[in-house]
Amino acid sequence: MTVFAGQGSVAALWRAKEETKPKPGPKPGLSVGLIVDTAITVADEAGMAALSMRAVGERLGRTAMALYTYVPNKSELLDLMHDRALAELPTDYDLDEGWRAALTAWAGDTCAFYVRHPWMLQVSQARPVLGPHEFAMLDTLARVLAATGLGPRVLRGVVAALFDVVRGAARTISEARRAPSETGVADEEWWTARSSLLLEVAPDFAERFPMALWLESEPISPVAGEPYLEAAARQAFQSGLAVLLDGIEAATRA
């Protein structure tokens, strides 16, 4: 499910922050901030498909109609959610140990962010929201990359590659966590059953696809309790990021 954001009011994204905590009293007053924070909670817990003005209203003990006074439609709500969630990300990284250490920290923080909010991965990058926190995220990354000494033309491609690596790893990790509950089959059970079936239907698998087997010749080492696919995604993220950073370092010496 891909959702195209960037359809709400740009002005709403750039307004001053509103109070998000409920006010004292028997019933909290509504605000844009409270509605957006509640919508983020709904999406975190139940996914993008469960997000609606009605679902957010019910969580707040109000009707969907009561929300429209503050947020005119779901498109604007999504834009506000997207930008507000990005406010969680750090906006400064210490460059004392070099750009590589800072970039590694940025990638780890950003991957963990997307795993916390997997619905964000369904928001298409083809139509950016253009909110202040989205620009703050880009500005933070650009500040770290500028320390490499490379120019904007090269670094624009690096930015795109970094986001592809980070978002790809986060997507696989979040899907690995969802798979057992959504399919009703645990990871180990699925892999055992499928591996047995594969040997039955393709007894000559090793002869036909020797390089595919070679790629799996060095075993994955999951952390205790970590699903296999999640461990594979984590290690792929680490090795892929390292190769990308090696490439950036080589470009600085060219």
XYZ file of N, CA and C in Angstrom:
762
model
N 0.847 -1.195 0.000
C 0.000 0.000 0.000
C 0.884 1.248 0.000
N 0.813 2.003 -1.074
C 1.563 3.246 -1.180
C 0.607 4.417 -1.075
N 0.971 5.396 -0.267
C 0.132 6.577 -0.070
C 0.905 7.793 -0.549
N 0.240 8.644 -1.305
C 0.872 9.871 -1.765
C 0.486 11.015 -0.843
N 1.495 11.550 -0.176
C 1.271 12.678 0.713
C 1.462 13.965 -0.086
N 1.701 15.072 0.600
C 1.915 16.333 -0.094
C 0.662 16.851 -0.761
N -0.521 16.511 -0.215
C -1.776 16.971 -0.798
C -2.531 17.928 0.119
N -1.980 18.142 1.324
C -2.624 19.047 2.258
C -2.076 20.462 2.117
N -2.430 21.293 3.072
C -1.997 22.689 3.059
C -0.554 22.819 3.528
N 0.290 23.410 2.694
C 1.679 23.639 3.089
C 1.730 24.613 4.262
N 0.825 25.594 4.271
C 0.801 26.585 5.345
C 0.587 25.929 6.702
N -0.269 24.891 6.738
C -0.548 24.222 8.015
C 0.701 23.573 8.592
N 1.589 23.089 7.718
C 2.819 22.432 8.173
C 3.784 23.402 8.835
N 3.705 24.660 8.454
C 4.691 25.641 8.905
C 4.169 26.552 10.012
N 2.966 26.279 10.491
C 2.436 27.071 11.596
C 3.201 26.777 12.869
N 3.151 27.691 13.828
C 3.802 27.491 15.132
C 3.222 26.269 15.803
N 4.066 25.598 16.593
C 3.634 24.400 17.303
C 2.511 24.730 18.289
N 1.568 23.818 18.361
C 0.483 23.984 19.319
C 0.706 23.067 20.507
N -0.006 23.365 21.561
C 0.065 22.526 22.759
C -0.476 21.155 22.415
N 0.257 20.091 22.772
C -0.183 18.738 22.440
C -0.716 17.973 23.637
N -0.384 18.412 24.843
C -0.840 17.687 26.028
C -2.269 18.083 26.380
N -3.078 17.107 26.859
C -4.445 17.436 27.252
C -4.468 18.491 28.357
N -5.437 19.376 28.282
C -5.579 20.405 29.307
C -6.282 19.833 30.535
N -6.068 20.429 31.733
C -6.730 19.946 32.939
C -8.245 20.025 32.794
N -8.913 19.094 33.428
C -10.366 19.087 33.353
C -10.878 17.702 33.039
N -12.173 17.530 33.105
C -12.754 16.209 32.874
C -12.586 15.706 31.446
N -12.476 16.630 30.483
C -12.350 16.213 29.090
C -11.348 17.120 28.390
N -10.298 16.564 27.809
C -9.295 17.418 27.185
C -9.847 18.156 25.971
N -9.401 19.398 25.794
C -9.798 20.133 24.607
C -9.022 19.634 23.407
N -9.653 19.682 22.251
C -8.973 19.241 21.040
C -8.025 20.324 20.548
N -6.992 19.894 19.834
C -6.067 20.788 19.159
C -5.504 20.030 17.981
N -4.917 20.756 17.053
C -4.302 20.088 15.906
C -3.217 19.134 16.387
N -2.399 19.599 17.340
C -1.309 18.766 17.843
C -1.795 17.475 18.465
N -2.853 17.567 19.273
C -3.388 16.376 19.929
C -3.952 15.396 18.905
N -4.649 15.913 17.912
C -5.219 15.054 16.867
C -4.115 14.355 16.084
N -3.078 15.090 15.732
C -1.979 14.518 14.955
C -1.231 13.464 15.771
N -0.949 13.762 17.035
C -0.263 12.785 17.887
C -1.090 11.513 18.038
N -2.402 11.671 18.174
C -3.284 10.505 18.307
C -3.307 9.700 17.013
N -3.323 10.389 15.890
C -3.301 9.697 14.594
C -2.012 8.902 14.416
N -0.903 9.456 14.870
C 0.370 8.734 14.796
C 0.297 7.465 15.637
N -0.298 7.554 16.813
C -0.447 6.382 17.676
C -1.296 5.310 16.995
N -2.397 5.730 16.369
C -3.264 4.776 15.655
C -2.485 4.078 14.544
N -1.734 4.851 13.760
C -0.967 4.273 12.652
C 0.155 3.368 13.159
N 0.813 3.756 14.248
C 1.870 2.920 14.826
C 1.316 1.573 15.268
N 0.147 1.594 15.890
C -0.423 0.376 16.471
C -1.128 -0.507 15.451
N -1.818 0.103 14.497
C -2.673 -0.691 13.611
C -2.328 -0.558 12.133
N -1.392 0.300 11.784
C -0.991 0.423 10.395
C -1.776 1.477 9.636
N -1.267 1.796 8.464
C -1.862 2.832 7.631
C -3.301 2.503 7.238
N -3.589 1.213 7.001
C -4.925 0.824 6.555
C -5.990 1.144 7.597
N -5.589 1.192 8.866
C -6.548 1.457 9.940
C -6.745 2.943 10.197
N -5.955 3.776 9.544
C -6.020 5.211 9.806
C -7.220 5.844 9.116
N -8.030 6.520 9.885
C -9.158 7.279 9.353
C -9.515 8.367 10.357
N -10.235 9.348 9.903
C -10.677 10.408 10.813
C -11.573 9.806 11.899
N -12.353 8.834 11.523
C -13.244 8.190 12.493
C -12.447 7.462 13.569
N -11.410 6.702 13.150
C -10.605 5.954 14.119
C -9.903 6.891 15.090
N -9.404 8.014 14.575
C -8.732 8.987 15.447
C -9.746 9.622 16.388
N -10.924 9.952 15.862
C -11.967 10.531 16.691
C -12.384 9.598 17.814
N -12.533 8.328 17.493
C -12.922 7.352 18.512
C -11.866 7.256 19.609
N -10.605 7.313 19.235
C -9.532 7.247 20.218
C -9.585 8.458 21.157
N -10.062 9.567 20.647
C -10.157 10.794 21.437
C -11.519 10.955 22.121
N -12.408 9.992 21.875
C -13.743 10.091 22.461
C -14.612 11.126 21.773
N -14.333 11.379 20.494
C -15.083 12.372 19.729
C -15.536 11.759 18.402
N -16.419 12.453 17.735
C -16.825 12.008 16.404
C -15.812 12.514 15.379
N -15.859 11.895 14.202
C -14.974 12.355 13.130
C -15.278 13.805 12.770
N -16.555 14.180 12.815
C -16.944 15.535 12.459
C -16.306 16.573 13.365
N -16.097 16.197 14.631
C -15.489 17.140 15.577
C -14.050 17.460 15.195
N -13.396 16.546 14.489
C -12.000 16.744 14.115
C -11.842 17.695 12.933
N -12.874 17.774 12.088
C -12.749 18.562 10.864
C -12.598 20.058 11.122
N -12.980 20.505 12.307
C -12.783 21.914 12.655
C -11.295 22.242 12.737
N -10.486 21.227 13.095
C -9.052 21.414 13.303
C -8.220 20.935 12.118
N -8.623 19.809 11.543
C -7.913 19.226 10.389
C -8.968 18.945 9.324
N -8.914 19.628 8.179
C -10.023 19.567 7.219
C -10.237 18.232 6.528
N -9.193 17.393 6.415
C -9.366 16.123 5.718
C -8.207 15.178 6.052
N -8.320 13.949 5.610
C -7.316 12.935 5.908
C -5.986 13.233 5.219
N -6.036 13.827 4.027
C -4.795 14.157 3.318
C -3.954 15.125 4.135
N -4.589 16.150 4.679
C -3.840 17.096 5.495
C -3.362 16.437 6.782
N -4.178 15.562 7.343
C -3.770 14.847 8.553
C -2.512 14.031 8.288
N -2.469 13.344 7.154
C -1.295 12.531 6.823
C -0.041 13.389 6.689
N -0.169 14.528 6.039
C 0.982 15.429 5.902
C 1.487 15.869 7.273
N 0.566 16.246 8.138
C 0.931 16.708 9.475
C 1.562 15.577 10.290
N 1.020 14.374 10.164
C 1.575 13.211 10.861
C 3.004 12.948 10.415
N 3.200 12.951 9.100
C 4.507 12.647 8.528
C 5.559 13.620 9.055
N 5.242 14.909 9.004
C 6.232 15.889 9.417
C 6.434 15.889 10.929
N 5.351 15.687 11.668
C 5.470 15.693 13.130
C 6.295 14.503 13.613
N 6.109 13.353 12.992
C 6.879 12.170 13.391
C 8.373 12.406 13.169
N 8.717 13.082 12.080
C 10.128 13.332 11.772
C 10.815 14.209 12.818
N 10.026 14.900 13.630
C 10.601 15.741 14.684
C 11.340 14.909 15.732
N 11.093 13.602 15.759
C 11.788 12.717 16.710
C 13.274 12.573 16.392
N 13.636 12.760 15.133
C 15.012 12.482 14.712
C 15.986 13.530 15.244
N 17.187 13.105 15.619
C 18.212 14.068 16.040
C 18.525 15.042 14.907
N 18.891 16.254 15.273
C 19.218 17.258 14.268
C 20.680 17.690 14.325
N 21.479 16.966 15.112
C 22.893 17.336 15.204
C 23.722 16.092 15.502
N 24.813 15.930 14.775
C 25.717 14.804 14.989
C 27.135 15.333 15.163
N 27.828 14.768 16.132
C 29.190 15.191 16.454
C 30.145 14.732 15.357
N 30.855 15.677 14.788
C 31.801 15.359 13.708
C 33.239 15.258 14.209
N 33.417 15.277 15.526
C 34.771 15.216 16.080
C 35.489 13.930 15.687
N 34.727 12.829 15.540
C 35.325 11.545 15.169
C 35.241 11.298 13.666
N 34.860 12.322 12.920
C 34.827 12.203 11.472
C 33.427 11.991 10.924
N 33.281 12.246 9.624
C 31.971 12.137 8.988
C 31.468 10.698 8.953
N 32.387 9.733 8.877
C 31.954 8.340 8.764
C 31.233 7.880 10.031
N 31.779 8.203 11.186
C 31.138 7.822 12.448
C 29.794 8.534 12.591
N 29.748 9.804 12.208
C 28.499 10.564 12.303
C 27.445 9.996 11.354
N 27.871 9.622 10.159
C 26.934 9.090 9.169
C 26.419 7.715 9.592
N 27.278 6.926 10.205
C 26.850 5.623 10.720
C 25.795 5.800 11.817
N 26.009 6.772 12.687
C 25.036 7.050 13.747
C 23.726 7.546 13.151
N 23.823 8.428 12.152
C 22.607 8.933 11.487
C 21.804 7.778 10.871
N 22.486 6.895 10.171
C 21.805 5.780 9.508
C 21.133 4.871 10.528
N 21.808 4.589 11.640
C 21.209 3.745 12.675
C 19.985 4.387 13.300
N 20.075 5.679 13.599
C 18.934 6.398 14.185
C 17.755 6.436 13.222
N 18.041 6.678 11.950
C 16.967 6.814 10.967
C 16.301 5.475 10.682
N 17.096 4.413 10.618
C 16.519 3.077 10.428
C 15.619 2.712 11.609
N 16.091 2.956 12.821
C 15.293 2.657 14.018
C 14.006 3.475 14.030
N 14.072 4.712 13.561
C 12.887 5.565 13.475
C 11.829 4.939 12.565
N 12.240 4.494 11.387
C 11.282 3.902 10.457
C 10.729 2.565 10.982
N 11.518 1.837 11.724
C 11.015 0.595 12.318
C 9.965 0.919 13.382
N 10.146 2.013 14.129
C 9.142 2.433 15.120
C 7.862 2.896 14.448
N 8.004 3.480 13.262
C 6.842 4.030 12.548
C 6.782 3.433 11.141
N 6.494 2.143 11.016
C 6.552 1.511 9.687
C 5.576 2.099 8.677
N 4.512 2.719 9.138
C 3.569 3.355 8.213
C 4.243 4.464 7.405
N 5.311 5.045 7.955
C 6.033 6.092 7.230
C 6.647 5.558 5.940
N 6.945 4.262 5.918
C 7.546 3.650 4.730
C 6.541 3.537 3.587
N 5.263 3.673 3.897
C 4.226 3.603 2.868
C 3.946 4.960 2.237
N 4.523 5.999 2.804
C 4.357 7.338 2.229
C 5.363 7.501 1.092
N 4.871 7.668 -0.115
C 5.729 7.741 -1.291
C 6.693 8.913 -1.205
N 7.932 8.659 -1.648
C 8.938 9.715 -1.704
C 8.828 10.529 -2.996
N 7.906 10.119 -3.867
C 7.736 10.840 -5.135
C 7.099 12.216 -4.920
N 6.340 12.368 -3.828
C 5.699 13.641 -3.507
C 6.055 14.014 -2.071
N 7.176 14.693 -1.866
C 7.566 15.057 -0.507
C 6.544 15.979 0.138
N 6.482 15.934 1.458
C 5.512 16.732 2.202
C 5.941 18.198 2.258
N 7.248 18.444 2.265
C 7.805 19.802 2.280
C 7.507 20.543 3.584
N 7.551 19.790 4.686
C 7.363 20.400 5.993
C 8.690 20.744 6.646
N 8.657 21.494 7.740
C 9.898 21.933 8.383
C 10.763 20.805 8.917
N 10.143 19.749 9.443
C 10.945 18.661 9.997
C 11.516 17.771 8.904
N 10.846 17.719 7.770
C 11.402 16.997 6.629
C 12.664 17.709 6.139
N 12.604 19.025 6.075
C 13.786 19.786 5.669
C 14.885 19.725 6.732
N 14.482 19.654 8.013
C 15.480 19.545 9.089
C 16.231 18.223 8.975
N 15.518 17.156 8.628
C 16.159 15.855 8.446
C 17.183 15.919 7.303
N 16.782 16.516 6.191
C 17.684 16.640 5.049
C 18.868 17.546 5.383
N 18.597 18.635 6.080
C 19.655 19.567 6.451
C 20.690 18.897 7.352
N 20.210 18.075 8.278
C 21.100 17.362 9.193
C 22.018 16.427 8.425
N 21.434 15.651 7.513
C 22.225 14.715 6.716
C 23.216 15.467 5.832
N 22.768 16.551 5.212
C 23.648 17.321 4.325
C 24.824 17.918 5.093
N 24.584 18.325 6.327
C 25.661 18.893 7.138
C 26.748 17.858 7.402
N 26.339 16.620 7.663
C 27.316 15.553 7.880
C 28.063 15.253 6.584
N 27.333 15.136 5.489
C 27.952 14.789 4.214
C 28.876 15.895 3.700
N 28.547 17.140 4.022
C 29.399 18.246 3.580
C 30.805 18.123 4.143
N 30.932 17.439 5.284
C 32.255 17.261 5.904
C 33.154 16.352 5.074
N 32.573 15.644 4.090
C 33.398 14.798 3.221
C 34.204 15.641 2.227
N 33.753 16.868 1.993
C 34.407 17.719 1.010
C 33.886 17.525 -0.399
N 32.959 16.585 -0.586
C 32.378 16.361 -1.911
C 31.352 17.451 -2.223
N 31.084 17.663 -3.500
C 30.167 18.712 -3.914
C 28.714 18.259 -3.976
N 27.806 19.210 -4.131
C 26.364 18.908 -4.151
C 25.950 17.916 -5.226
N 26.559 17.979 -6.409
C 26.169 17.080 -7.500
C 26.354 15.617 -7.095
N 27.494 15.306 -6.501
C 27.766 13.935 -6.045
C 26.908 13.596 -4.830
N 26.814 14.530 -3.901
C 26.137 14.234 -2.642
C 24.633 14.059 -2.792
N 24.034 14.652 -3.805
C 22.603 14.404 -4.034
C 22.359 12.921 -4.297
N 23.243 12.311 -5.081
C 23.124 10.875 -5.324
C 23.393 10.064 -4.078
N 24.334 10.513 -3.264
C 24.648 9.825 -2.006
C 23.451 9.861 -1.064
N 22.795 11.014 -0.987
C 21.600 11.143 -0.140
C 20.550 10.124 -0.563
N 20.283 10.038 -1.859
C 19.287 9.083 -2.360
C 19.678 7.646 -2.027
N 20.950 7.310 -2.210
C 21.421 5.949 -1.927
C 21.299 5.622 -0.446
N 21.645 6.572 0.404
C 21.550 6.345 1.850
C 20.109 6.085 2.276
N 19.191 6.872 1.758
C 17.786 6.664 2.120
C 17.272 5.330 1.594
N 17.731 4.913 0.430
C 17.313 3.611 -0.093
C 17.800 2.480 0.812
N 19.047 2.565 1.268
C 19.602 1.539 2.151
C 18.862 1.523 3.491
N 18.659 2.695 4.068
C 18.026 2.797 5.383
C 16.567 2.351 5.330
N 15.823 2.885 4.389
C 14.398 2.553 4.295
C 14.192 1.093 3.888
N 15.067 0.578 3.024
C 14.948 -0.826 2.628
C 15.145 -1.767 3.803
N 16.154 -1.493 4.623
C 16.400 -2.330 5.798
C 15.249 -2.224 6.788
N 14.771 -1.008 7.012
C 13.661 -0.816 7.961
C 12.401 -1.528 7.480
N 12.159 -1.494 6.164
C 10.975 -2.162 5.623
C 11.049 -3.674 5.846
N 12.204 -4.262 5.584
C 12.348 -5.700 5.770
C 12.205 -6.083 7.247
N 12.802 -5.299 8.126
C 12.696 -5.585 9.566
C 11.249 -5.490 10.033
N 10.550 -4.442 9.626
C 9.160 -4.285 10.068
C 8.266 -5.375 9.484
N 8.529 -5.776 8.246
C 7.743 -6.861 7.643
C 8.039 -8.188 8.322
N 9.298 -8.401 8.701
C 9.653 -9.634 9.413
C 8.934 -9.713 10.752
N 8.749 -8.587 11.400
C 8.051 -8.574 12.689
C 6.555 -8.806 12.526
N 5.999 -8.353 11.387
C 4.564 -8.500 11.163
C 4.187 -9.877 10.636
N 5.099 -10.531 9.931
C 4.772 -11.764 9.204
C 4.148 -12.856 10.077
N 4.721 -13.185 11.249
C 4.121 -14.274 12.041
C 2.675 -14.017 12.440
N 2.361 -12.788 12.873
C 0.991 -12.509 13.318
C 0.022 -12.431 12.141
N 0.479 -11.913 10.999
C -0.423 -11.747 9.867
C -0.625 -13.035 9.073
N 0.357 -13.954 9.121
C 0.214 -15.218 8.390
C -0.177 -16.374 9.314
N 0.035 -16.199 10.614
C -0.257 -17.272 11.554
C 0.796 -18.361 11.579
N 1.945 -18.085 10.942
C 3.022 -19.073 10.875
C 4.313 -18.431 11.367
N 4.962 -19.061 12.341
C 6.221 -18.536 12.870
C 7.323 -18.662 11.819
N 8.339 -17.803 11.924
C 9.436 -17.804 10.950
C 10.089 -19.175 10.802
N 10.470 -19.777 11.938
C 11.171 -21.056 11.888
C 10.310 -22.124 11.232
N 9.012 -22.139 11.551
C 8.088 -23.109 10.966
C 7.977 -22.906 9.451
N 7.904 -21.635 9.027
C 7.771 -21.335 7.596
C 9.005 -21.781 6.828
N 10.198 -21.419 7.341
C 11.430 -21.768 6.642
C 11.644 -23.279 6.587
N 11.330 -23.971 7.671
C 11.496 -25.431 7.700
C 10.599 -26.098 6.673
N 9.321 -25.666 6.635
C 8.359 -26.256 5.706
C 8.744 -25.966 4.256
N 9.104 -24.724 3.977
C 9.432 -24.334 2.610
C 10.731 -24.981 2.122
N 11.703 -25.092 3.001
C 12.973 -25.721 2.626
C 12.758 -27.176 2.251
N 11.918 -27.864 3.021
C 11.620 -29.273 2.717
C 10.921 -29.398 1.369
N 9.959 -28.512 1.116
C 9.236 -28.551 -0.156
C 10.168 -28.255 -1.323
N 11.086 -27.329 -1.131
C 12.013 -26.957 -2.193
C 12.904 -28.134 -2.567
N 13.340 -28.888 -1.571
C 14.173 -30.063 -1.836
C 13.390 -31.128 -2.601
N 12.089 -31.199 -2.341
C 11.253 -32.182 -3.044
C 11.063 -31.808 -4.513
N 10.759 -30.528 -4.753
C 10.446 -30.120 -6.130
C 11.700 -29.826 -6.952
N 12.821 -29.564 -6.285
C 14.065 -29.258 -7.003
C 15.236 -29.971 -6.349
N 15.294 -31.306 -6.461
C 16.382 -32.058 -5.838
C 17.761 -31.690 -6.394
N 17.797 -31.088 -7.598
C 19.061 -30.689 -8.209
C 19.346 -29.195 -7.991
N 18.737 -28.633 -6.961
C 18.851 -27.190 -6.706
C 20.310 -26.736 -6.636
N 21.142 -27.508 -5.919
C 22.548 -27.113 -5.729
C 23.298 -27.046 -7.053
N 22.988 -27.953 -7.967
C 23.652 -27.948 -9.263
C 23.145 -26.807 -10.151
N 21.860 -26.488 -10.030
C 21.271 -25.462 -10.889
C 21.603 -24.046 -10.421
N 21.699 -23.869 -9.117
C 21.880 -22.518 -8.576
C 23.036 -22.478 -7.568
N 24.224 -22.808 -8.012
C 25.356 -22.890 -7.079
C 25.716 -21.538 -6.445
N 25.580 -20.454 -7.197
C 25.959 -19.148 -6.654
C 24.950 -18.644 -5.632
N 23.694 -19.014 -5.803
C 22.684 -18.648 -4.799
C 23.015 -19.312 -3.466
N 23.470 -20.569 -3.535
C 23.876 -21.268 -2.317
C 25.156 -20.662 -1.746
N 26.042 -20.258 -2.634
C 27.301 -19.649 -2.171
C 27.037 -18.385 -1.362
N 26.059 -17.601 -1.795
C 25.724 -16.377 -1.061
C 25.278 -16.675 0.366
N 24.726 -17.854 0.577
C 24.243 -18.220 1.909
C 25.244 -19.079 2.678
N 26.460 -19.182 2.151
C 27.442 -20.089 2.760
C 27.985 -19.584 4.091
N 27.907 -18.290 4.343
C 28.308 -17.750 5.644
C 27.046 -17.483 6.449
N 26.833 -18.217 7.522
C 25.552 -18.165 8.236
C 25.293 -16.820 8.903
N 24.000 -16.501 8.998
C 23.545 -15.332 9.743
C 23.634 -15.642 11.228
N 23.990 -14.652 12.018
C 24.096 -14.851 13.474
C 23.093 -13.958 14.196
N 21.875 -14.456 14.417
C 20.869 -13.632 15.084
C 21.223 -13.380 16.557
N 20.796 -12.224 17.039
C 20.854 -11.963 18.472
C 19.791 -12.839 19.113
N 19.965 -13.193 20.389
C 19.018 -14.074 21.074
C 17.585 -13.580 20.903
N 16.713 -14.452 20.386
C 15.308 -14.118 20.226
C 14.984 -13.339 18.962
N 15.995 -13.021 18.170
C 15.785 -12.232 16.959
C 15.369 -13.143 15.804
N 14.266 -12.828 15.107
C 13.856 -13.641 13.956
C 14.954 -13.669 12.892
N 15.034 -14.768 12.165
C 16.086 -14.943 11.172
C 16.094 -13.822 10.142
N 14.912 -13.512 9.584
C 14.853 -12.508 8.526
C 15.237 -11.132 9.058
N 14.857 -10.841 10.277
C 15.243 -9.562 10.882
C 16.758 -9.497 11.065
N 17.342 -10.599 11.504
C 18.794 -10.646 11.666
C 19.486 -10.469 10.320
N 18.945 -11.114 9.287
C 19.525 -10.986 7.948
C 19.440 -9.545 7.458
N 18.306 -8.892 7.717
C 18.132 -7.502 7.301
C 19.088 -6.589 8.055
N 19.253 -6.841 9.332
C 20.152 -6.016 10.150
C 21.593 -6.135 9.650
N 22.022 -7.383 9.391
C 23.390 -7.579 8.939
C 23.596 -7.060 7.514
N 22.559 -7.186 6.671
C 22.645 -6.643 5.313
C 22.740 -5.121 5.370
N 22.006 -4.526 6.281
C 22.061 -3.073 6.462
C 23.464 -2.634 6.862
N 24.039 -3.347 7.815
C 25.375 -2.979 8.297
C 26.431 -3.130 7.214
N 26.392 -4.255 6.489
C 27.406 -4.473 5.455
C 27.180 -3.569 4.250
N 25.910 -3.374 3.874
C 25.610 -2.495 2.746
C 25.999 -1.057 3.042
N 25.729 -0.619 4.267
C 26.104 0.735 4.659
C 27.622 0.898 4.645
N 28.333 -0.116 5.139
C 29.797 -0.047 5.169
C 30.369 0.084 3.759
N 29.811 -0.675 2.810
C 30.295 -0.598 1.424
C 30.001 0.786 0.838
N 28.820 1.316 1.138
C 28.469 2.638 0.646
C 29.402 3.703 1.223
N 29.708 3.589 2.505
C 30.631 4.538 3.131
C 32.041 4.401 2.548
N 32.435 3.153 2.235
C 33.728 2.945 1.570
C 33.762 3.673 0.233
N 32.628 3.611 -0.477
C 32.544 4.284 -1.773
C 32.657 5.795 -1.634
N 32.011 6.342 -0.607
C 32.103 7.787 -0.373
C 33.542 8.163 -0.059
N 34.185 7.324 0.773
C 35.564 7.608 1.148
C 36.486 7.558 -0.071
N 36.235 6.596 -0.944
C 37.048 6.501 -2.167
C 36.834 7.739 -3.045
N 35.585 8.229 -3.096
C 35.297 9.413 -3.911
C 36.016 10.644 -3.374
N 36.206 10.693 -2.065
C 36.906 11.858 -1.496
C 38.388 11.868 -1.853
N 38.921 10.694 -2.249
C 40.341 10.601 -2.583
C 40.584 10.681 -4.085
N 39.476 10.687 -4.833
C 39.617 10.688 -6.293
C 40.111 12.037 -6.813
